[in-house]
Backbone as a ProteinNet text record, in pm:
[ID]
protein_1_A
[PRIMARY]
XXXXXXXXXXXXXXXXXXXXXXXXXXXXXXXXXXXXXXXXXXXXXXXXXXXXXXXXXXXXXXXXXXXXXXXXXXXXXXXXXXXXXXXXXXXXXXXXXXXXXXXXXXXXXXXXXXXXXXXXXXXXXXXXXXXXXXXXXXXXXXXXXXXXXXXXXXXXXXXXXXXXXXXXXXXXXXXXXXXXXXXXXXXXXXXXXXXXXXXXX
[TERTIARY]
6943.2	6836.4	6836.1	6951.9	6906.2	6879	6946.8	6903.1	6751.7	6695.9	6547.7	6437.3	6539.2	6452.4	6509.7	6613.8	6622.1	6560.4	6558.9	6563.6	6451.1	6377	6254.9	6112.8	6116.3	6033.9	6027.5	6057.2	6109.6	6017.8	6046.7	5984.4	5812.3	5798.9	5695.4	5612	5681.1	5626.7	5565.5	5654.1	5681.2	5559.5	5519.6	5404.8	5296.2	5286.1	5150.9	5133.3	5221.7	5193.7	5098.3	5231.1	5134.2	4998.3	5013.6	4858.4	4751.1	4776.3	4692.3	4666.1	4783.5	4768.3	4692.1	4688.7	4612.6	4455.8	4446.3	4332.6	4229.5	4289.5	4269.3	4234.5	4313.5	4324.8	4181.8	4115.2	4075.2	3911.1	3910.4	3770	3797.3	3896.4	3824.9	3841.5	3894	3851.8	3689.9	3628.3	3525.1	3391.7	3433.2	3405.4	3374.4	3498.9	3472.1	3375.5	3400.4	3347.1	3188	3119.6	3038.3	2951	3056.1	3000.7	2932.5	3073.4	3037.1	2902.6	2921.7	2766.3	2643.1	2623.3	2524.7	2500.4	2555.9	2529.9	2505.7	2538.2	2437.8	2305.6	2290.6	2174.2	2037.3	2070.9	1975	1984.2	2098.5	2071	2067.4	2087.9	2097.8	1980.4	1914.1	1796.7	1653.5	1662.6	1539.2	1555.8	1650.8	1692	1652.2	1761.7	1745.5	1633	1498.6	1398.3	1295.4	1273.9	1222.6	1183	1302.2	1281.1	1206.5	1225.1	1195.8	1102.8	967.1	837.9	791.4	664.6	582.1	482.1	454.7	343.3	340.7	449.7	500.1	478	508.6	465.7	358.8	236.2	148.2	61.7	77.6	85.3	-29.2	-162.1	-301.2	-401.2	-349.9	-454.4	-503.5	-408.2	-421	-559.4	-577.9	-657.9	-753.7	-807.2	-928	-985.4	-868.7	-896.2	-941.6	-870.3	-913.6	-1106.9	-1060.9	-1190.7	-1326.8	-1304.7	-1430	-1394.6	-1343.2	-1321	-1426.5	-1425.3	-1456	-1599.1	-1689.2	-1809.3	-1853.1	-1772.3	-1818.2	-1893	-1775.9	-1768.4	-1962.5	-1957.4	-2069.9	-2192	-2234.2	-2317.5	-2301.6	-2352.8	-2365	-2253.6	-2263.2	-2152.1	-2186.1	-2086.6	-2113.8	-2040	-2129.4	-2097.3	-2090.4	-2057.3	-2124.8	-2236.6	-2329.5	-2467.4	-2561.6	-2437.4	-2546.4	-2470.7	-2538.5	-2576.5	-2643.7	-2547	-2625.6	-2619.4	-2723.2	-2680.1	-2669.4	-2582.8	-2573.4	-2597.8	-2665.1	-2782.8	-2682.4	-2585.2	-2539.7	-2619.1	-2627.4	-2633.7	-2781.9	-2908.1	-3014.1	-3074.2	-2980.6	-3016.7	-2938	-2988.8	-2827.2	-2756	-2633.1	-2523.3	-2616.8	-2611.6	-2592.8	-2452.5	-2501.2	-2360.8	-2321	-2208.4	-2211.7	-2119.5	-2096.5	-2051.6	-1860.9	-1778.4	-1647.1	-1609.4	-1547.4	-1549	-1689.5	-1786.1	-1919.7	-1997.3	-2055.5	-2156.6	-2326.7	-2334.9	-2478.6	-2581.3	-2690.8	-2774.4	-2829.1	-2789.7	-2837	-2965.5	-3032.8	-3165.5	-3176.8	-3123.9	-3117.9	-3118.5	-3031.9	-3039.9	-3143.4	-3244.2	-3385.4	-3453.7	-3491.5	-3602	-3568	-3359	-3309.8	-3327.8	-3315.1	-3328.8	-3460.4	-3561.8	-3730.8	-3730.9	-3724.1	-3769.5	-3653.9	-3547.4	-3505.3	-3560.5	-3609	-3661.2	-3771.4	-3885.3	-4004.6	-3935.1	-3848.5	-3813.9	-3809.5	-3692.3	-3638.2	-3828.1	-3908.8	-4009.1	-4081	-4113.5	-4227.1	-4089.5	-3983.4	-3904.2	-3809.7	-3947	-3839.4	-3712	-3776.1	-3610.1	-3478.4	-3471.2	-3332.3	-3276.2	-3141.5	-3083	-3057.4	-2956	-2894.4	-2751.1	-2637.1	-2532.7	-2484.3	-2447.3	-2398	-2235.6	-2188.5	-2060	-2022.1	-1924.4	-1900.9	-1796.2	-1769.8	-1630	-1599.9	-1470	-1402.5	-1369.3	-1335.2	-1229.2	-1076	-989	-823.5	-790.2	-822.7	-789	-820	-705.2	-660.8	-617.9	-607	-473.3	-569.5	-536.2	-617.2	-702.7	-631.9	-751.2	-822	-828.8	-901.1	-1046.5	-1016.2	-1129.4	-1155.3	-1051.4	-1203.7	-1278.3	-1234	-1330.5	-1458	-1426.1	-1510	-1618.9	-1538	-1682.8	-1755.3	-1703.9	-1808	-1874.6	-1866.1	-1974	-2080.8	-2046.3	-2117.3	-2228.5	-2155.4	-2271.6	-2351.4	-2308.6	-2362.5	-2435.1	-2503.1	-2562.6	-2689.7	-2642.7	-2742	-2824.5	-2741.2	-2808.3	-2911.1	-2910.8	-2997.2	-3104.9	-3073.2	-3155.4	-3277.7	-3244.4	-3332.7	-3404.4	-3319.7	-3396.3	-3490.6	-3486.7	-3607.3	-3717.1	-3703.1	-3805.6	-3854.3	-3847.8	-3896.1	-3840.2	-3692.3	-3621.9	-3496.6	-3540.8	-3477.3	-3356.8	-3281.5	-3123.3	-3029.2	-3101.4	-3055.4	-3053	-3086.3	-3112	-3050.5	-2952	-2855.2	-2748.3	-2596.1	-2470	-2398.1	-2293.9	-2216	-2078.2	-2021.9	-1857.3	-1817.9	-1660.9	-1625.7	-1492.6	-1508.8	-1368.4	-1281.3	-1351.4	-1220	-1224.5	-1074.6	-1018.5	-964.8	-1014.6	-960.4	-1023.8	-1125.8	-1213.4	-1270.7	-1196.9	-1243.6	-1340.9	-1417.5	-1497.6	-1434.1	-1412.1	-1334.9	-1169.4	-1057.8	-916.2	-857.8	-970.1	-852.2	-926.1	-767	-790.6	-814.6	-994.1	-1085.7	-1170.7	-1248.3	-1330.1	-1455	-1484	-1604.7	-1588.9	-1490.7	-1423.8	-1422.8	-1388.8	-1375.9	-1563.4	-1612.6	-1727.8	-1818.7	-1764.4	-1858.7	-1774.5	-1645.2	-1627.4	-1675.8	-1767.7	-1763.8	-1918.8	-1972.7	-2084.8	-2092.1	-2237.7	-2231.6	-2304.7	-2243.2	-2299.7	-2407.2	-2497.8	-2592.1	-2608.7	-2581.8	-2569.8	-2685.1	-2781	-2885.9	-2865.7	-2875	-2846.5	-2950.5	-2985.1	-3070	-3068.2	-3159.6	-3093.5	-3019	-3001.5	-2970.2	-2826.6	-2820.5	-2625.1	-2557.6
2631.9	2532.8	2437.5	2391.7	2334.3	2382.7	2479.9	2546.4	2598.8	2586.3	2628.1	2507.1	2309.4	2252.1	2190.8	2225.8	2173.7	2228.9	2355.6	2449	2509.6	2549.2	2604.6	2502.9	2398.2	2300.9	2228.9	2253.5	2181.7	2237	2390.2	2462.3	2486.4	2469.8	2493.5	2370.2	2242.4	2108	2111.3	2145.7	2128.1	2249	2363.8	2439.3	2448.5	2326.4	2285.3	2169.1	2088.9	1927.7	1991.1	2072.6	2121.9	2198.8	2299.5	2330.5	2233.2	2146.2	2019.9	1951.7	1905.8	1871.1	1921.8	2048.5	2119.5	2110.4	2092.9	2096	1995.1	1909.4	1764.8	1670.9	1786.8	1774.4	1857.2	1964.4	2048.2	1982.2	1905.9	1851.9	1745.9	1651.1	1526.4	1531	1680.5	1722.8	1751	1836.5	1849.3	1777	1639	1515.3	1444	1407.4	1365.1	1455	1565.9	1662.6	1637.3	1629.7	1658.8	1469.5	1391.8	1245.5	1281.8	1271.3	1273.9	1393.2	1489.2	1536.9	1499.3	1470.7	1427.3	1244.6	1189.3	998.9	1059.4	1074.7	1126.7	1142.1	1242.9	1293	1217.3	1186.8	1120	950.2	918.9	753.9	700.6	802.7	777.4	807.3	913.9	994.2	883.9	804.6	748.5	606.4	549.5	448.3	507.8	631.2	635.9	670.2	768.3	759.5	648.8	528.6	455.6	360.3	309.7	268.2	343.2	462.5	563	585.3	586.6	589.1	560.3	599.3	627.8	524.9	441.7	361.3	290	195.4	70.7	77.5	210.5	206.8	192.8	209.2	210.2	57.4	44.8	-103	-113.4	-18	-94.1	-154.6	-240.3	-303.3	-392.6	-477.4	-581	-508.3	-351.6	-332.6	-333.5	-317.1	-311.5	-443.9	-583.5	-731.6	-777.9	-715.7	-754.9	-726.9	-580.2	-514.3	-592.3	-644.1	-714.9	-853.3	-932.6	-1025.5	-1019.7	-918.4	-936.3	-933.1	-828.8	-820.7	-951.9	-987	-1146.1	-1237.3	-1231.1	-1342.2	-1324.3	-1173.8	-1130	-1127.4	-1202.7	-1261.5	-1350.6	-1455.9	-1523.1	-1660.6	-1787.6	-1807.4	-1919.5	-2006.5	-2102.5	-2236.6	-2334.4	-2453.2	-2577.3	-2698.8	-2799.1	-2785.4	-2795.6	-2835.5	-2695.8	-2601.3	-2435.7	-2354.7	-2227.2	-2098.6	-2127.9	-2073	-2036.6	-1923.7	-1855.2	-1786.8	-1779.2	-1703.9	-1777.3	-1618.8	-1631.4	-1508.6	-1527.5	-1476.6	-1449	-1361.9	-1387.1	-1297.5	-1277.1	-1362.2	-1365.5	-1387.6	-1485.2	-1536.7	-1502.6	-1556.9	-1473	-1610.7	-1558	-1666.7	-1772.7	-1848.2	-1942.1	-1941	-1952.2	-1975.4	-2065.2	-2096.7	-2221	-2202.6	-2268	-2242.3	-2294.5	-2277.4	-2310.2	-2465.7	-2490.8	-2638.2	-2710.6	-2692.6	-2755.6	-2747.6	-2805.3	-2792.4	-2876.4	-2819.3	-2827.3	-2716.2	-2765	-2631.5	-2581.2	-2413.1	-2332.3	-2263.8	-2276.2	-2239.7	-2058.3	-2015.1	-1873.1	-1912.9	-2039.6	-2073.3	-2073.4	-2162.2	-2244.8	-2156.4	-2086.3	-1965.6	-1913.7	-1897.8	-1894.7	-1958.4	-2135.1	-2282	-2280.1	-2206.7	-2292.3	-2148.9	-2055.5	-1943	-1992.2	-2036.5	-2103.7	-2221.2	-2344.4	-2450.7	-2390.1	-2289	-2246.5	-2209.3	-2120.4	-2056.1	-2184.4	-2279.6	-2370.7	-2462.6	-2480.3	-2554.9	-2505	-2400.9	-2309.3	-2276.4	-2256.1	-2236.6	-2360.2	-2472	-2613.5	-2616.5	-2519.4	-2551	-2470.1	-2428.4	-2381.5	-2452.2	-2445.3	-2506.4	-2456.7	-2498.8	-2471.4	-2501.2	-2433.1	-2441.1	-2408.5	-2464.2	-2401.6	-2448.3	-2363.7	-2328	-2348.9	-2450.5	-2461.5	-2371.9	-2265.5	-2229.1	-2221.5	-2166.4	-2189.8	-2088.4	-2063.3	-1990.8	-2012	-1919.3	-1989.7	-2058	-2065.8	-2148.5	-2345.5	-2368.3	-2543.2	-2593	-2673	-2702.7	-2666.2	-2638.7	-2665.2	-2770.3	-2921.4	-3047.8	-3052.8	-2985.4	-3036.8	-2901.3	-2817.2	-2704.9	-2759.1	-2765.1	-2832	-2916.7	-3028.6	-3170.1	-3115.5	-2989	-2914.2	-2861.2	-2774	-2677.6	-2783.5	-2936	-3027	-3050.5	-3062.2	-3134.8	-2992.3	-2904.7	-2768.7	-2717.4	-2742.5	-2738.3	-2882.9	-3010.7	-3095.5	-3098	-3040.2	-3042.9	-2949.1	-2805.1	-2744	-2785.5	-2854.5	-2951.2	-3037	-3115.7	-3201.5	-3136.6	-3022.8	-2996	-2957	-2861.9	-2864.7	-2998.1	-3106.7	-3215.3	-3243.3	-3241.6	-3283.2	-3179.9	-3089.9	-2942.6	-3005.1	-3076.6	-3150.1	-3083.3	-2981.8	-3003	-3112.7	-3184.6	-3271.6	-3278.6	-3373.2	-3361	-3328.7	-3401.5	-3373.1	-3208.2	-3139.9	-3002.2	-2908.5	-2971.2	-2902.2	-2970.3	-2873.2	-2904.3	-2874.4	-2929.6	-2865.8	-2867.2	-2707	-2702.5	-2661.6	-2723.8	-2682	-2576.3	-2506.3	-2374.2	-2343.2	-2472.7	-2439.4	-2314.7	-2283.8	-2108.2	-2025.3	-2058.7	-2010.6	-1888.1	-1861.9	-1766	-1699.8	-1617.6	-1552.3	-1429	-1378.1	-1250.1	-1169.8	-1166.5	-1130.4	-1131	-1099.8	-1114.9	-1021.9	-1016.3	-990.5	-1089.2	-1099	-1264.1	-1193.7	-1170.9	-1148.9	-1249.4	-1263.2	-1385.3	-1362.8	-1180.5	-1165.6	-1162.7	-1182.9	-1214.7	-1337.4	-1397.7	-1573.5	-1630.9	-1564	-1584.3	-1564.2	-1451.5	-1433	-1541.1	-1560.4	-1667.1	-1795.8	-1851.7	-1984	-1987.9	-2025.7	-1999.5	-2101.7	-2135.5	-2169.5	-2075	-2086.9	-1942.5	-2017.6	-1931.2	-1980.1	-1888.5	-1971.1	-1925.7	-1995.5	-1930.9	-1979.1	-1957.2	-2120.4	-2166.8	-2140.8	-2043.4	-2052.8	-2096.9	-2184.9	-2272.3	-2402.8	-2432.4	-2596.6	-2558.4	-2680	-2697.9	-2820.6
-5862.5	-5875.9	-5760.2	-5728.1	-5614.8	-5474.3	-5435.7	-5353.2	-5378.7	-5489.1	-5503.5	-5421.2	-5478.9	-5457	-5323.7	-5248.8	-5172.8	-5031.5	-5029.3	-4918	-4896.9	-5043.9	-5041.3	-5010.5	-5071.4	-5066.7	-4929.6	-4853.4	-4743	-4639.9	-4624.9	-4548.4	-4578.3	-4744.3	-4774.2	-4727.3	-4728.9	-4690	-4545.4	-4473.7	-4319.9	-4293.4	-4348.4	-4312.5	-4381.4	-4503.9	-4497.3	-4455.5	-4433.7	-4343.3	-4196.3	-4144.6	-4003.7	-4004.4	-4139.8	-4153	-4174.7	-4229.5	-4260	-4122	-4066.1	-3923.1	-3833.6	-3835.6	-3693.1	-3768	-3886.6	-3958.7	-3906.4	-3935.4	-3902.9	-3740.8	-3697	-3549.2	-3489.1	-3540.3	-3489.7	-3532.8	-3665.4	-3726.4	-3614.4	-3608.5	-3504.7	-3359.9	-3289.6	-3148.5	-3154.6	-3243.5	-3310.4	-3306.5	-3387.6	-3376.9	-3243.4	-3208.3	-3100.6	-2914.3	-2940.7	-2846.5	-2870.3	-3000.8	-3053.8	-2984.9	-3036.2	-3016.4	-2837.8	-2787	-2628.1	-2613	-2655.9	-2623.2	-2634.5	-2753.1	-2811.4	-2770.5	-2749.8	-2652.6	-2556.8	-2460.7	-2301.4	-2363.7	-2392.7	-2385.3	-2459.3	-2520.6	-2680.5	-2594.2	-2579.2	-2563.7	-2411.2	-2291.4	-2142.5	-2115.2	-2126.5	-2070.2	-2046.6	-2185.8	-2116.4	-2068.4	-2048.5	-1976.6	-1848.6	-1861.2	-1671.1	-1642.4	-1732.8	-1663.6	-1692.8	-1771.8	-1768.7	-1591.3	-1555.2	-1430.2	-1359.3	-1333.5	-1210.8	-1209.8	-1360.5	-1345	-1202.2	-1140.5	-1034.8	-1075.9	-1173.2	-1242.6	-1127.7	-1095	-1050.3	-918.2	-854.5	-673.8	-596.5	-636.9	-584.4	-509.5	-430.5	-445.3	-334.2	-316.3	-267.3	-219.1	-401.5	-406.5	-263.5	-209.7	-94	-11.4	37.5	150.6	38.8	-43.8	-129.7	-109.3	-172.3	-166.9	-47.5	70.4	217.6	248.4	210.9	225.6	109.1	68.3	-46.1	15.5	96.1	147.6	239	274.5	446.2	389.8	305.4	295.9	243.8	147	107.9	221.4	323.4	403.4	525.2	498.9	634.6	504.3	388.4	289.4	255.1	196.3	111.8	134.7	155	166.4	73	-12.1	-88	-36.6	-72.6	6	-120.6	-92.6	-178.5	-282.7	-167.7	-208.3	-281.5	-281.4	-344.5	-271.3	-235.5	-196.1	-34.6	63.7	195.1	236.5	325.9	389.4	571.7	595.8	801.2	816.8	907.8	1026.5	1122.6	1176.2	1329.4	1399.1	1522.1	1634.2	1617.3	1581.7	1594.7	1700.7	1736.3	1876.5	2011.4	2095.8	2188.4	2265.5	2284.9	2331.6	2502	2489	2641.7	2684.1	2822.1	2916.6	2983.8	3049.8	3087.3	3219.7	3329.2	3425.9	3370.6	3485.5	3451.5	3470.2	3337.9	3338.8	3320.1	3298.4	3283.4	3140.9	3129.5	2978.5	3021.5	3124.8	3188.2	3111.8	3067.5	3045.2	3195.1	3176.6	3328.3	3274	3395.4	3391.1	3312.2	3270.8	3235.1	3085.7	3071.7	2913.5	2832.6	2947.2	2907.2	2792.1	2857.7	2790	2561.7	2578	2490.8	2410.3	2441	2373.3	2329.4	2426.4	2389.8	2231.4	2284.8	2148	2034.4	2060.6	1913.8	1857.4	1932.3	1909.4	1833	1917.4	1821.8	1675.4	1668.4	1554.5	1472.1	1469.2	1410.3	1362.8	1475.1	1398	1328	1345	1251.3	1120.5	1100.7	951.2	937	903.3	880	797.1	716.1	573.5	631.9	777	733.8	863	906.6	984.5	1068.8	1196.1	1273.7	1299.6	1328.6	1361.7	1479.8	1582.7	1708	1741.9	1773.3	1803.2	1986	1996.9	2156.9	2200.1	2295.1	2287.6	2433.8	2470	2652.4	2634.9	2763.3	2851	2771.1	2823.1	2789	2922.7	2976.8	3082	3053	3061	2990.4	2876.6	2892	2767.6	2611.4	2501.9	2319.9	2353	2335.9	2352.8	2412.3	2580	2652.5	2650.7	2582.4	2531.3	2417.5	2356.8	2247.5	2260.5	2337.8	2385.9	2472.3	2565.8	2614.8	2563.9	2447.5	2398.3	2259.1	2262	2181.9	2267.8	2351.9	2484.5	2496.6	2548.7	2491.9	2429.9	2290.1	2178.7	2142.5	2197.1	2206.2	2293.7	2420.2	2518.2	2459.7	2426.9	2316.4	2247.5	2161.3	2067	2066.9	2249.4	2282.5	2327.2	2422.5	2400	2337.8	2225.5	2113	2022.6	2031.7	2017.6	2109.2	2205.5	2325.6	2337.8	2232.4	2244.8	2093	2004.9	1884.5	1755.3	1763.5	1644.1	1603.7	1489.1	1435.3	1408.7	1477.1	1486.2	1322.5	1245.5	1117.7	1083.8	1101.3	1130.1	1210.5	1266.5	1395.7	1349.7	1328	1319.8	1432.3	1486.8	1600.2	1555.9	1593.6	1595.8	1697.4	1740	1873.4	1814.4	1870.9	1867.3	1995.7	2088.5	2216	2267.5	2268.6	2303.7	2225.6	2067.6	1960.3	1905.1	1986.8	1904.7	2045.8	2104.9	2223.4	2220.9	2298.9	2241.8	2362.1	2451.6	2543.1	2575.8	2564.6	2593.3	2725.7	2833.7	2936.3	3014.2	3140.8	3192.9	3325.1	3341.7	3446	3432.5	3522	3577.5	3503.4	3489.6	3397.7	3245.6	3231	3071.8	3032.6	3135.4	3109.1	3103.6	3192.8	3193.8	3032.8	3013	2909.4	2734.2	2766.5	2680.3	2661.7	2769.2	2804.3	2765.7	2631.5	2574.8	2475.1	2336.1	2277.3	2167.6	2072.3	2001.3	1848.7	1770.8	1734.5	1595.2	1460.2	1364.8	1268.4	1262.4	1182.1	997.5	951.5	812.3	734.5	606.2	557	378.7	340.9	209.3	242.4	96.7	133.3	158.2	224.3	297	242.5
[MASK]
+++++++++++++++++++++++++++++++++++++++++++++++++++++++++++++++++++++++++++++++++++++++++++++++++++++++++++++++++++++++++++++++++++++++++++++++++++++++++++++++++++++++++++++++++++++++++++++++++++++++++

């Protein structure tokens, strides 16, 4: 008897403990093999492709905004007082010698067919623009091309359009139509240019 319970039970213990063991061992390798597979896939996947979407790159818009800018600007422009619109290049530029804001006889003819225009269509305005050469300092072109379009200006008053009716801006050397530094380049910068206002201002 005791050799029944000492010797037999022992062995029988020791090889189902370990059968149990490897049992046990083999469900939570199982387990765990099973975890690690299944988290990648199910809970990484759309993290990582969320960011990477293509939605987000495209980025445009800016030349579209530029481009509806610009047409804006060559219509309609809004001011204070309403709705204007400015006519460029109706008329054609005067010139002016270097360093000077004399009206030259080539001008004349320019000044008298705008003066007509301006009296026969009282309601709209005039704007003239003085501009230079790059040759001299910022201040001393802009002080220039006011004298410029102020000389313009008088004139058309002395042809019987009403000063209230004529604006003048000077732009110096800020607004060149020409940029190489030739004598017939400089020449053709040194002008007052003529933007007819139509509507109230």
């Amino acid at each position: 008897m005791k050799r029944f319970f000492t010797g037999v039970p022992k062995k029988s213990l020791t090889f189902w403990g370990a059968l149990v063991l490897v049992a046990l061992l083999t469900l939570l390798g199982a387990g765990c093999a099973e975890r690690k597979a299944v988290a990648p896939s199910e809970g990484q996947m759309p993290t990582v492709q969320q960011p990477q979407t293509k939605a987000e790159e495209p980025v445009k818009a800016p030349e579209r905004i530029t481009d509806q800018v610009a047409k804006v600007e060559s219509k309609d422009v809004s001011s204070g007082m309403g709705k204007v619109e400015e006519v460029s290049g109706m008329f054609k530029d005067i010139h002016f010698d270097y360093d000077k804001y004399d009206i030259r006889e080539d001008a004349k003819p320019i000044l008298k067919s705008l003066a007509d225009y301006l009296v026969k269509n009282n309601a709209e305005k005039l704007l003239i623009e003085g501009h230079c050469d790059e040759r001299g300092t910022n201040e001393y072109n802009l002080a220039l091309g006011d004298r410029r379009a102020k000389a313009a200006k008088d004139y058309l008053v002395s042809m019987g359009v009403p000063s209230s009716r004529l604006e003048t801006i000077s732009y110096g050397e800020e607004k060149p139509l020409c940029n190489e530094h030739t004598e017939d380049c400089w020449a053709r910068n040194r002008r007052a240019h003529f933007i007819i206002i139509k509507g109230k201002r």
